[in-house]
Amino acid sequence: MTSVSTHSRPRKQRAADAAIEVIADSGLRGLTHRAVDARAGLPEGSTSSCFRTRFALLSGVVDRLVELEETWAAQFPTSGWAIVTSDDIGRIVDVYTELLLHWLGPARSRTVARLELYLEGARRPELVARLDTASRYFIDMAAAGMREVGIPDPQESARVLVAQLDGLIFSAVTRPLLGGTDRESLRQSVLTVLRGFLP
């Protein structure tokens, strides 16, 4: 089946997707309206007509990242995020391993852009609210699974779990020598994290 042509997407979406790639390749220093136009194959000035300011462009990137990740993560039922018993941990490890493989594989550009934006958010508080929305979605999914099986303080436990998974992602992207990014290495790392949440 033929994929939908890049040029059939709305111009604003094309610009946001291209901006993600620019950030992943060149960092935030490389993010300009002109660079996004070139990456998206849009006429010069197109991106600035969609996102008038740099902050508007950054906000558009965050919104697009949230949209893409929520669409992808919706395939995972919240019950699939729950650790029920020690005998069940293998299935849960597989679910989280697939998440990491996605973020470090097909969605690697989005992952790198997200890390860059979190660092920018630490310096620009006005970005924090939008970034929090991106994090909250996955925390809520994990908390729903934890709540289902009676893990105490599921919201806080989920926050810690997502922070630990983010740590694995950060190390895999920035310090791969500290741990492999192949399926088995990631699976062992996830297993170590999840053992701390067994009821």
JSON list of C-alpha atoms in Angstrom, two decimals:
[
{"chain": "A", "resi": 1, "resn": "MET", "atom": "CA", "xyz": [0.00, 0.00, 0.00]},
{"chain": "A", "resi": 2, "resn": "THR", "atom": "CA", "xyz": [1.42, 3.38, -0.98]},
{"chain": "A", "resi": 3, "resn": "SER", "atom": "CA", "xyz": [1.96, 5.84, 1.87]},
{"chain": "A", "resi": 4, "resn": "VAL", "atom": "CA", "xyz": [0.32, 9.24, 1.80]},
{"chain": "A", "resi": 5, "resn": "SER", "atom": "CA", "xyz": [2.48, 11.74, -0.06]},
{"chain": "A", "resi": 6, "resn": "THR", "atom": "CA", "xyz": [4.33, 14.27, 2.06]},
{"chain": "A", "resi": 7, "resn": "HIS", "atom": "CA", "xyz": [2.91, 17.01, -0.13]},
{"chain": "A", "resi": 8, "resn": "SER", "atom": "CA", "xyz": [-0.69, 15.97, 0.59]},
{"chain": "A", "resi": 9, "resn": "ARG", "atom": "CA", "xyz": [-0.36, 16.97, 4.25]},
{"chain": "A", "resi": 10, "resn": "PRO", "atom": "CA", "xyz": [-1.36, 20.46, 5.39]},
{"chain": "A", "resi": 11, "resn": "ARG", "atom": "CA", "xyz": [1.44, 23.01, 5.08]},
{"chain": "A", "resi": 12, "resn": "LYS", "atom": "CA", "xyz": [1.50, 23.71, 8.83]},
{"chain": "A", "resi": 13, "resn": "GLN", "atom": "CA", "xyz": [1.91, 20.01, 9.58]},
{"chain": "A", "resi": 14, "resn": "ARG", "atom": "CA", "xyz": [4.64, 19.66, 6.98]},
{"chain": "A", "resi": 15, "resn": "ALA", "atom": "CA", "xyz": [6.48, 22.58, 8.54]},
{"chain": "A", "resi": 16, "resn": "ALA", "atom": "CA", "xyz": [6.18, 21.14, 12.06]},
{"chain": "A", "resi": 17, "resn": "ASP", "atom": "CA", "xyz": [7.39, 17.71, 10.90]},
{"chain": "A", "resi": 18, "resn": "ALA", "atom": "CA", "xyz": [10.32, 19.29, 9.09]},
{"chain": "A", "resi": 19, "resn": "ALA", "atom": "CA", "xyz": [11.17, 21.38, 12.16]},
{"chain": "A", "resi": 20, "resn": "ILE", "atom": "CA", "xyz": [11.42, 18.19, 14.20]},
{"chain": "A", "resi": 21, "resn": "GLU", "atom": "CA", "xyz": [13.95, 16.82, 11.72]},
{"chain": "A", "resi": 22, "resn": "VAL", "atom": "CA", "xyz": [15.93, 20.07, 11.72]},
{"chain": "A", "resi": 23, "resn": "ILE", "atom": "CA", "xyz": [16.14, 20.05, 15.52]},
{"chain": "A", "resi": 24, "resn": "ALA", "atom": "CA", "xyz": [17.18, 16.39, 15.54]},
{"chain": "A", "resi": 25, "resn": "ASP", "atom": "CA", "xyz": [19.93, 17.00, 12.96]},
{"chain": "A", "resi": 26, "resn": "SER", "atom": "CA", "xyz": [21.17, 20.47, 13.92]},
{"chain": "A", "resi": 27, "resn": "GLY", "atom": "CA", "xyz": [19.87, 21.21, 17.41]},
{"chain": "A", "resi": 28, "resn": "LEU", "atom": "CA", "xyz": [17.89, 24.30, 18.32]},
{"chain": "A", "resi": 29, "resn": "ARG", "atom": "CA", "xyz": [20.65, 26.55, 17.00]},
{"chain": "A", "resi": 30, "resn": "GLY", "atom": "CA", "xyz": [19.92, 25.22, 13.54]},
{"chain": "A", "resi": 31, "resn": "LEU", "atom": "CA", "xyz": [16.20, 25.83, 13.79]},
{"chain": "A", "resi": 32, "resn": "THR", "atom": "CA", "xyz": [15.22, 28.73, 11.55]},
{"chain": "A", "resi": 33, "resn": "HIS", "atom": "CA", "xyz": [12.14, 29.35, 9.46]},
{"chain": "A", "resi": 34, "resn": "ARG", "atom": "CA", "xyz": [14.27, 29.20, 6.35]},
{"chain": "A", "resi": 35, "resn": "ALA", "atom": "CA", "xyz": [15.85, 25.86, 7.34]},
{"chain": "A", "resi": 36, "resn": "VAL", "atom": "CA", "xyz": [12.39, 24.40, 7.92]},
{"chain": "A", "resi": 37, "resn": "ASP", "atom": "CA", "xyz": [11.18, 25.64, 4.52]},
{"chain": "A", "resi": 38, "resn": "ALA", "atom": "CA", "xyz": [14.15, 23.95, 2.87]},
{"chain": "A", "resi": 39, "resn": "ARG", "atom": "CA", "xyz": [13.70, 20.66, 4.76]},
{"chain": "A", "resi": 40, "resn": "ALA", "atom": "CA", "xyz": [9.95, 20.56, 4.05]},
{"chain": "A", "resi": 41, "resn": "GLY", "atom": "CA", "xyz": [10.36, 21.51, 0.40]},
{"chain": "A", "resi": 42, "resn": "LEU", "atom": "CA", "xyz": [8.15, 24.55, 0.92]},
{"chain": "A", "resi": 43, "resn": "PRO", "atom": "CA", "xyz": [8.45, 27.94, -0.78]},
{"chain": "A", "resi": 44, "resn": "GLU", "atom": "CA", "xyz": [10.54, 30.40, 1.22]},
{"chain": "A", "resi": 45, "resn": "GLY", "atom": "CA", "xyz": [8.37, 32.21, 3.76]},
{"chain": "A", "resi": 46, "resn": "SER", "atom": "CA", "xyz": [5.89, 29.36, 4.18]},
{"chain": "A", "resi": 47, "resn": "THR", "atom": "CA", "xyz": [6.97, 28.41, 7.68]},
{"chain": "A", "resi": 48, "resn": "SER", "atom": "CA", "xyz": [6.97, 32.00, 8.90]},
{"chain": "A", "resi": 49, "resn": "SER", "atom": "CA", "xyz": [3.40, 32.39, 7.62]},
{"chain": "A", "resi": 50, "resn": "CYS", "atom": "CA", "xyz": [2.36, 29.37, 9.72]},
{"chain": "A", "resi": 51, "resn": "PHE", "atom": "CA", "xyz": [4.48, 30.18, 12.77]},
{"chain": "A", "resi": 52, "resn": "ARG", "atom": "CA", "xyz": [5.15, 33.91, 12.98]},
{"chain": "A", "resi": 53, "resn": "THR", "atom": "CA", "xyz": [7.74, 33.81, 15.77]},
{"chain": "A", "resi": 54, "resn": "ARG", "atom": "CA", "xyz": [10.41, 31.38, 16.92]},
{"chain": "A", "resi": 55, "resn": "PHE", "atom": "CA", "xyz": [8.39, 30.63, 20.03]},
{"chain": "A", "resi": 56, "resn": "ALA", "atom": "CA", "xyz": [5.34, 29.88, 17.88]},
{"chain": "A", "resi": 57, "resn": "LEU", "atom": "CA", "xyz": [7.47, 27.47, 15.87]},
{"chain": "A", "resi": 58, "resn": "LEU", "atom": "CA", "xyz": [8.79, 25.77, 19.03]},
{"chain": "A", "resi": 59, "resn": "SER", "atom": "CA", "xyz": [5.24, 25.51, 20.37]},
{"chain": "A", "resi": 60, "resn": "GLY", "atom": "CA", "xyz": [4.08, 24.04, 17.08]},
{"chain": "A", "resi": 61, "resn": "VAL", "atom": "CA", "xyz": [6.81, 21.42, 17.27]},
{"chain": "A", "resi": 62, "resn": "VAL", "atom": "CA", "xyz": [5.80, 20.44, 20.81]},
{"chain": "A", "resi": 63, "resn": "ASP", "atom": "CA", "xyz": [2.13, 20.20, 19.80]},
{"chain": "A", "resi": 64, "resn": "ARG", "atom": "CA", "xyz": [3.05, 18.01, 16.82]},
{"chain": "A", "resi": 65, "resn": "LEU", "atom": "CA", "xyz": [5.23, 15.75, 18.97]},
{"chain": "A", "resi": 66, "resn": "VAL", "atom": "CA", "xyz": [2.34, 15.28, 21.41]},
{"chain": "A", "resi": 67, "resn": "GLU", "atom": "CA", "xyz": [-0.04, 14.51, 18.56]},
{"chain": "A", "resi": 68, "resn": "LEU", "atom": "CA", "xyz": [2.27, 11.94, 16.97]},
{"chain": "A", "resi": 69, "resn": "GLU", "atom": "CA", "xyz": [3.12, 10.17, 20.22]},
{"chain": "A", "resi": 70, "resn": "GLU", "atom": "CA", "xyz": [-0.48, 10.06, 21.48]},
{"chain": "A", "resi": 71, "resn": "THR", "atom": "CA", "xyz": [-1.63, 8.60, 18.17]},
{"chain": "A", "resi": 72, "resn": "TRP", "atom": "CA", "xyz": [1.06, 5.95, 18.31]},
{"chain": "A", "resi": 73, "resn": "ALA", "atom": "CA", "xyz": [0.65, 5.11, 22.01]},
{"chain": "A", "resi": 74, "resn": "ALA", "atom": "CA", "xyz": [-3.13, 4.73, 21.71]},
{"chain": "A", "resi": 75, "resn": "GLN", "atom": "CA", "xyz": [-2.55, 1.20, 20.40]},
{"chain": "A", "resi": 76, "resn": "PHE", "atom": "CA", "xyz": [-1.40, 0.15, 23.88]},
{"chain": "A", "resi": 77, "resn": "PRO", "atom": "CA", "xyz": [-4.32, -0.57, 26.25]},
{"chain": "A", "resi": 78, "resn": "THR", "atom": "CA", "xyz": [-3.72, 0.79, 29.74]},
{"chain": "A", "resi": 79, "resn": "SER", "atom": "CA", "xyz": [-4.05, -2.73, 31.10]},
{"chain": "A", "resi": 80, "resn": "GLY", "atom": "CA", "xyz": [-0.96, -3.60, 29.08]},
{"chain": "A", "resi": 81, "resn": "TRP", "atom": "CA", "xyz": [1.04, -1.19, 31.22]},
{"chain": "A", "resi": 82, "resn": "ALA", "atom": "CA", "xyz": [0.13, -2.91, 34.50]},
{"chain": "A", "resi": 83, "resn": "ILE", "atom": "CA", "xyz": [2.39, -5.25, 36.45]},
{"chain": "A", "resi": 84, "resn": "VAL", "atom": "CA", "xyz": [0.00, -7.79, 37.94]},
{"chain": "A", "resi": 85, "resn": "THR", "atom": "CA", "xyz": [2.27, -10.44, 39.46]},
{"chain": "A", "resi": 86, "resn": "SER", "atom": "CA", "xyz": [5.92, -11.42, 39.31]},
{"chain": "A", "resi": 87, "resn": "ASP", "atom": "CA", "xyz": [4.90, -14.12, 36.81]},
{"chain": "A", "resi": 88, "resn": "ASP", "atom": "CA", "xyz": [3.46, -11.42, 34.55]},
{"chain": "A", "resi": 89, "resn": "ILE", "atom": "CA", "xyz": [6.56, -9.26, 34.36]},
{"chain": "A", "resi": 90, "resn": "GLY", "atom": "CA", "xyz": [7.84, -10.79, 31.12]},
{"chain": "A", "resi": 91, "resn": "ARG", "atom": "CA", "xyz": [4.82, -9.52, 29.20]},
{"chain": "A", "resi": 92, "resn": "ILE", "atom": "CA", "xyz": [5.13, -6.05, 30.69]},
{"chain": "A", "resi": 93, "resn": "VAL", "atom": "CA", "xyz": [8.87, -5.91, 29.98]},
{"chain": "A", "resi": 94, "resn": "ASP", "atom": "CA", "xyz": [8.06, -6.64, 26.34]},
{"chain": "A", "resi": 95, "resn": "VAL", "atom": "CA", "xyz": [5.57, -3.75, 26.20]},
{"chain": "A", "resi": 96, "resn": "TYR", "atom": "CA", "xyz": [8.07, -1.23, 27.58]},
{"chain": "A", "resi": 97, "resn": "THR", "atom": "CA", "xyz": [10.89, -2.63, 25.47]},
{"chain": "A", "resi": 98, "resn": "GLU", "atom": "CA", "xyz": [8.78, -2.02, 22.37]},
{"chain": "A", "resi": 99, "resn": "LEU", "atom": "CA", "xyz": [8.21, 1.56, 23.52]},
{"chain": "A", "resi": 100, "resn": "LEU", "atom": "CA", "xyz": [11.95, 2.15, 23.87]},
{"chain": "A", "resi": 101, "resn": "LEU", "atom": "CA", "xyz": [12.70, 0.47, 20.54]},
{"chain": "A", "resi": 102, "resn": "HIS", "atom": "CA", "xyz": [10.15, 2.76, 18.90]},
{"chain": "A", "resi": 103, "resn": "TRP", "atom": "CA", "xyz": [11.58, 5.91, 20.49]},
{"chain": "A", "resi": 104, "resn": "LEU", "atom": "CA", "xyz": [15.15, 4.92, 19.64]},
{"chain": "A", "resi": 105, "resn": "GLY", "atom": "CA", "xyz": [14.35, 3.54, 16.18]},
{"chain": "A", "resi": 106, "resn": "PRO", "atom": "CA", "xyz": [11.54, 4.80, 13.92]},
{"chain": "A", "resi": 107, "resn": "ALA", "atom": "CA", "xyz": [10.86, 7.78, 16.19]},
{"chain": "A", "resi": 108, "resn": "ARG", "atom": "CA", "xyz": [14.49, 8.61, 16.97]},
{"chain": "A", "resi": 109, "resn": "SER", "atom": "CA", "xyz": [14.31, 12.07, 15.38]},
{"chain": "A", "resi": 110, "resn": "ARG", "atom": "CA", "xyz": [11.28, 12.89, 17.52]},
{"chain": "A", "resi": 111, "resn": "THR", "atom": "CA", "xyz": [13.09, 11.59, 20.60]},
{"chain": "A", "resi": 112, "resn": "VAL", "atom": "CA", "xyz": [16.18, 13.72, 20.01]},
{"chain": "A", "resi": 113, "resn": "ALA", "atom": "CA", "xyz": [14.01, 16.77, 19.30]},
{"chain": "A", "resi": 114, "resn": "ARG", "atom": "CA", "xyz": [12.04, 16.13, 22.49]},
{"chain": "A", "resi": 115, "resn": "LEU", "atom": "CA", "xyz": [15.24, 15.98, 24.57]},
{"chain": "A", "resi": 116, "resn": "GLU", "atom": "CA", "xyz": [16.42, 19.25, 23.02]},
{"chain": "A", "resi": 117, "resn": "LEU", "atom": "CA", "xyz": [13.09, 20.88, 23.83]},
{"chain": "A", "resi": 118, "resn": "TYR", "atom": "CA", "xyz": [13.14, 19.72, 27.45]},
{"chain": "A", "resi": 119, "resn": "LEU", "atom": "CA", "xyz": [16.51, 21.40, 27.89]},
{"chain": "A", "resi": 120, "resn": "GLU", "atom": "CA", "xyz": [15.18, 24.55, 26.23]},
{"chain": "A", "resi": 121, "resn": "GLY", "atom": "CA", "xyz": [12.15, 24.40, 28.54]},
{"chain": "A", "resi": 122, "resn": "ALA", "atom": "CA", "xyz": [14.47, 24.54, 31.54]},
{"chain": "A", "resi": 123, "resn": "ARG", "atom": "CA", "xyz": [15.61, 27.95, 30.27]},
{"chain": "A", "resi": 124, "resn": "ARG", "atom": "CA", "xyz": [12.27, 29.11, 28.86]},
{"chain": "A", "resi": 125, "resn": "PRO", "atom": "CA", "xyz": [9.48, 28.50, 31.39]},
{"chain": "A", "resi": 126, "resn": "GLU", "atom": "CA", "xyz": [6.84, 29.43, 28.81]},
{"chain": "A", "resi": 127, "resn": "LEU", "atom": "CA", "xyz": [7.51, 26.09, 27.07]},
{"chain": "A", "resi": 128, "resn": "VAL", "atom": "CA", "xyz": [7.11, 24.02, 30.22]},
{"chain": "A", "resi": 129, "resn": "ALA", "atom": "CA", "xyz": [3.30, 23.80, 30.16]},
{"chain": "A", "resi": 130, "resn": "ARG", "atom": "CA", "xyz": [3.29, 22.35, 26.66]},
{"chain": "A", "resi": 131, "resn": "LEU", "atom": "CA", "xyz": [6.10, 19.94, 27.48]},
{"chain": "A", "resi": 132, "resn": "ASP", "atom": "CA", "xyz": [4.26, 18.83, 30.61]},
{"chain": "A", "resi": 133, "resn": "THR", "atom": "CA", "xyz": [1.28, 17.89, 28.45]},
{"chain": "A", "resi": 134, "resn": "ALA", "atom": "CA", "xyz": [3.53, 15.55, 26.47]},
{"chain": "A", "resi": 135, "resn": "SER", "atom": "CA", "xyz": [4.82, 13.86, 29.61]},
{"chain": "A", "resi": 136, "resn": "ARG", "atom": "CA", "xyz": [1.46, 13.74, 31.39]},
{"chain": "A", "resi": 137, "resn": "TYR", "atom": "CA", "xyz": [-0.10, 11.55, 28.71]},
{"chain": "A", "resi": 138, "resn": "PHE", "atom": "CA", "xyz": [2.34, 8.69, 29.31]},
{"chain": "A", "resi": 139, "resn": "ILE", "atom": "CA", "xyz": [2.32, 9.16, 33.07]},
{"chain": "A", "resi": 140, "resn": "ASP", "atom": "CA", "xyz": [-1.47, 8.89, 33.08]},
{"chain": "A", "resi": 141, "resn": "MET", "atom": "CA", "xyz": [-1.37, 5.74, 30.96]},
{"chain": "A", "resi": 142, "resn": "ALA", "atom": "CA", "xyz": [1.13, 4.10, 33.31]},
{"chain": "A", "resi": 143, "resn": "ALA", "atom": "CA", "xyz": [-0.81, 5.27, 36.37]},
{"chain": "A", "resi": 144, "resn": "ALA", "atom": "CA", "xyz": [-4.04, 3.79, 35.03]},
{"chain": "A", "resi": 145, "resn": "GLY", "atom": "CA", "xyz": [-2.40, 0.39, 34.73]},
{"chain": "A", "resi": 146, "resn": "MET", "atom": "CA", "xyz": [-0.85, 0.67, 38.20]},
{"chain": "A", "resi": 147, "resn": "ARG", "atom": "CA", "xyz": [-4.15, 1.79, 39.72]},
{"chain": "A", "resi": 148, "resn": "GLU", "atom": "CA", "xyz": [-5.91, -1.18, 38.14]},
{"chain": "A", "resi": 149, "resn": "VAL", "atom": "CA", "xyz": [-3.76, -3.64, 40.09]},
{"chain": "A", "resi": 150, "resn": "GLY", "atom": "CA", "xyz": [-3.61, -1.71, 43.36]},
{"chain": "A", "resi": 151, "resn": "ILE", "atom": "CA", "xyz": [-0.07, -0.32, 43.33]},
{"chain": "A", "resi": 152, "resn": "PRO", "atom": "CA", "xyz": [0.09, 2.33, 46.11]},
{"chain": "A", "resi": 153, "resn": "ASP", "atom": "CA", "xyz": [0.19, 5.98, 44.99]},
{"chain": "A", "resi": 154, "resn": "PRO", "atom": "CA", "xyz": [-0.07, 5.06, 41.29]},
{"chain": "A", "resi": 155, "resn": "GLN", "atom": "CA", "xyz": [0.38, 8.61, 39.98]},
{"chain": "A", "resi": 156, "resn": "GLU", "atom": "CA", "xyz": [3.67, 9.13, 41.79]},
{"chain": "A", "resi": 157, "resn": "SER", "atom": "CA", "xyz": [4.85, 5.62, 40.94]},
{"chain": "A", "resi": 158, "resn": "ALA", "atom": "CA", "xyz": [4.05, 6.26, 37.29]},
{"chain": "A", "resi": 159, "resn": "ARG", "atom": "CA", "xyz": [5.94, 9.57, 37.37]},
{"chain": "A", "resi": 160, "resn": "VAL", "atom": "CA", "xyz": [9.02, 7.80, 38.72]},
{"chain": "A", "resi": 161, "resn": "LEU", "atom": "CA", "xyz": [8.68, 5.01, 36.16]},
{"chain": "A", "resi": 162, "resn": "VAL", "atom": "CA", "xyz": [8.45, 7.42, 33.22]},
{"chain": "A", "resi": 163, "resn": "ALA", "atom": "CA", "xyz": [11.44, 9.36, 34.59]},
{"chain": "A", "resi": 164, "resn": "GLN", "atom": "CA", "xyz": [13.45, 6.13, 34.72]},
{"chain": "A", "resi": 165, "resn": "LEU", "atom": "CA", "xyz": [12.47, 5.20, 31.17]},
{"chain": "A", "resi": 166, "resn": "ASP", "atom": "CA", "xyz": [13.43, 8.71, 30.05]},
{"chain": "A", "resi": 167, "resn": "GLY", "atom": "CA", "xyz": [16.78, 8.13, 31.72]},
{"chain": "A", "resi": 168, "resn": "LEU", "atom": "CA", "xyz": [17.30, 4.96, 29.69]},
{"chain": "A", "resi": 169, "resn": "ILE", "atom": "CA", "xyz": [16.41, 6.87, 26.53]},
{"chain": "A", "resi": 170, "resn": "PHE", "atom": "CA", "xyz": [18.74, 9.75, 27.37]},
{"chain": "A", "resi": 171, "resn": "SER", "atom": "CA", "xyz": [21.65, 7.37, 28.02]},
{"chain": "A", "resi": 172, "resn": "ALA", "atom": "CA", "xyz": [20.96, 5.43, 24.83]},
{"chain": "A", "resi": 173, "resn": "VAL", "atom": "CA", "xyz": [20.98, 8.63, 22.77]},
{"chain": "A", "resi": 174, "resn": "THR", "atom": "CA", "xyz": [23.84, 10.50, 24.44]},
{"chain": "A", "resi": 175, "resn": "ARG", "atom": "CA", "xyz": [25.98, 7.80, 26.07]},
{"chain": "A", "resi": 176, "resn": "PRO", "atom": "CA", "xyz": [25.44, 4.54, 24.18]},
{"chain": "A", "resi": 177, "resn": "LEU", "atom": "CA", "xyz": [28.61, 3.09, 25.70]},
{"chain": "A", "resi": 178, "resn": "LEU", "atom": "CA", "xyz": [26.74, 2.82, 29.03]},
{"chain": "A", "resi": 179, "resn": "GLY", "atom": "CA", "xyz": [24.20, 0.40, 27.60]},
{"chain": "A", "resi": 180, "resn": "GLY", "atom": "CA", "xyz": [23.29, -1.22, 24.33]},
{"chain": "A", "resi": 181, "resn": "THR", "atom": "CA", "xyz": [20.36, -0.19, 22.21]},
{"chain": "A", "resi": 182, "resn": "ASP", "atom": "CA", "xyz": [19.63, -3.65, 20.83]},
{"chain": "A", "resi": 183, "resn": "ARG", "atom": "CA", "xyz": [16.44, -5.40, 21.92]},
{"chain": "A", "resi": 184, "resn": "GLU", "atom": "CA", "xyz": [18.03, -7.71, 24.49]},
{"chain": "A", "resi": 185, "resn": "SER", "atom": "CA", "xyz": [20.09, -4.97, 26.17]},
{"chain": "A", "resi": 186, "resn": "LEU", "atom": "CA", "xyz": [17.05, -2.71, 26.40]},
{"chain": "A", "resi": 187, "resn": "ARG", "atom": "CA", "xyz": [14.96, -5.59, 27.69]},
{"chain": "A", "resi": 188, "resn": "GLN", "atom": "CA", "xyz": [17.42, -6.24, 30.52]},
{"chain": "A", "resi": 189, "resn": "SER", "atom": "CA", "xyz": [17.44, -2.54, 31.42]},
{"chain": "A", "resi": 190, "resn": "VAL", "atom": "CA", "xyz": [13.64, -2.42, 31.48]},
{"chain": "A", "resi": 191, "resn": "LEU", "atom": "CA", "xyz": [13.50, -5.57, 33.61]},
{"chain": "A", "resi": 192, "resn": "THR", "atom": "CA", "xyz": [15.81, -3.97, 36.17]},
{"chain": "A", "resi": 193, "resn": "VAL", "atom": "CA", "xyz": [13.58, -0.87, 36.33]},
{"chain": "A", "resi": 194, "resn": "LEU", "atom": "CA", "xyz": [10.31, -2.73, 36.59]},
{"chain": "A", "resi": 195, "resn": "ARG", "atom": "CA", "xyz": [11.41, -5.08, 39.35]},
{"chain": "A", "resi": 196, "resn": "GLY", "atom": "CA", "xyz": [11.24, -2.10, 41.67]},
{"chain": "A", "resi": 197, "resn": "PHE", "atom": "CA", "xyz": [7.51, -1.73, 40.98]},
{"chain": "A", "resi": 198, "resn": "LEU", "atom": "CA", "xyz": [6.41, -5.30, 41.57]},
{"chain": "A", "resi": 199, "resn": "PRO", "atom": "CA", "xyz": [3.54, -5.47, 44.05]}
]
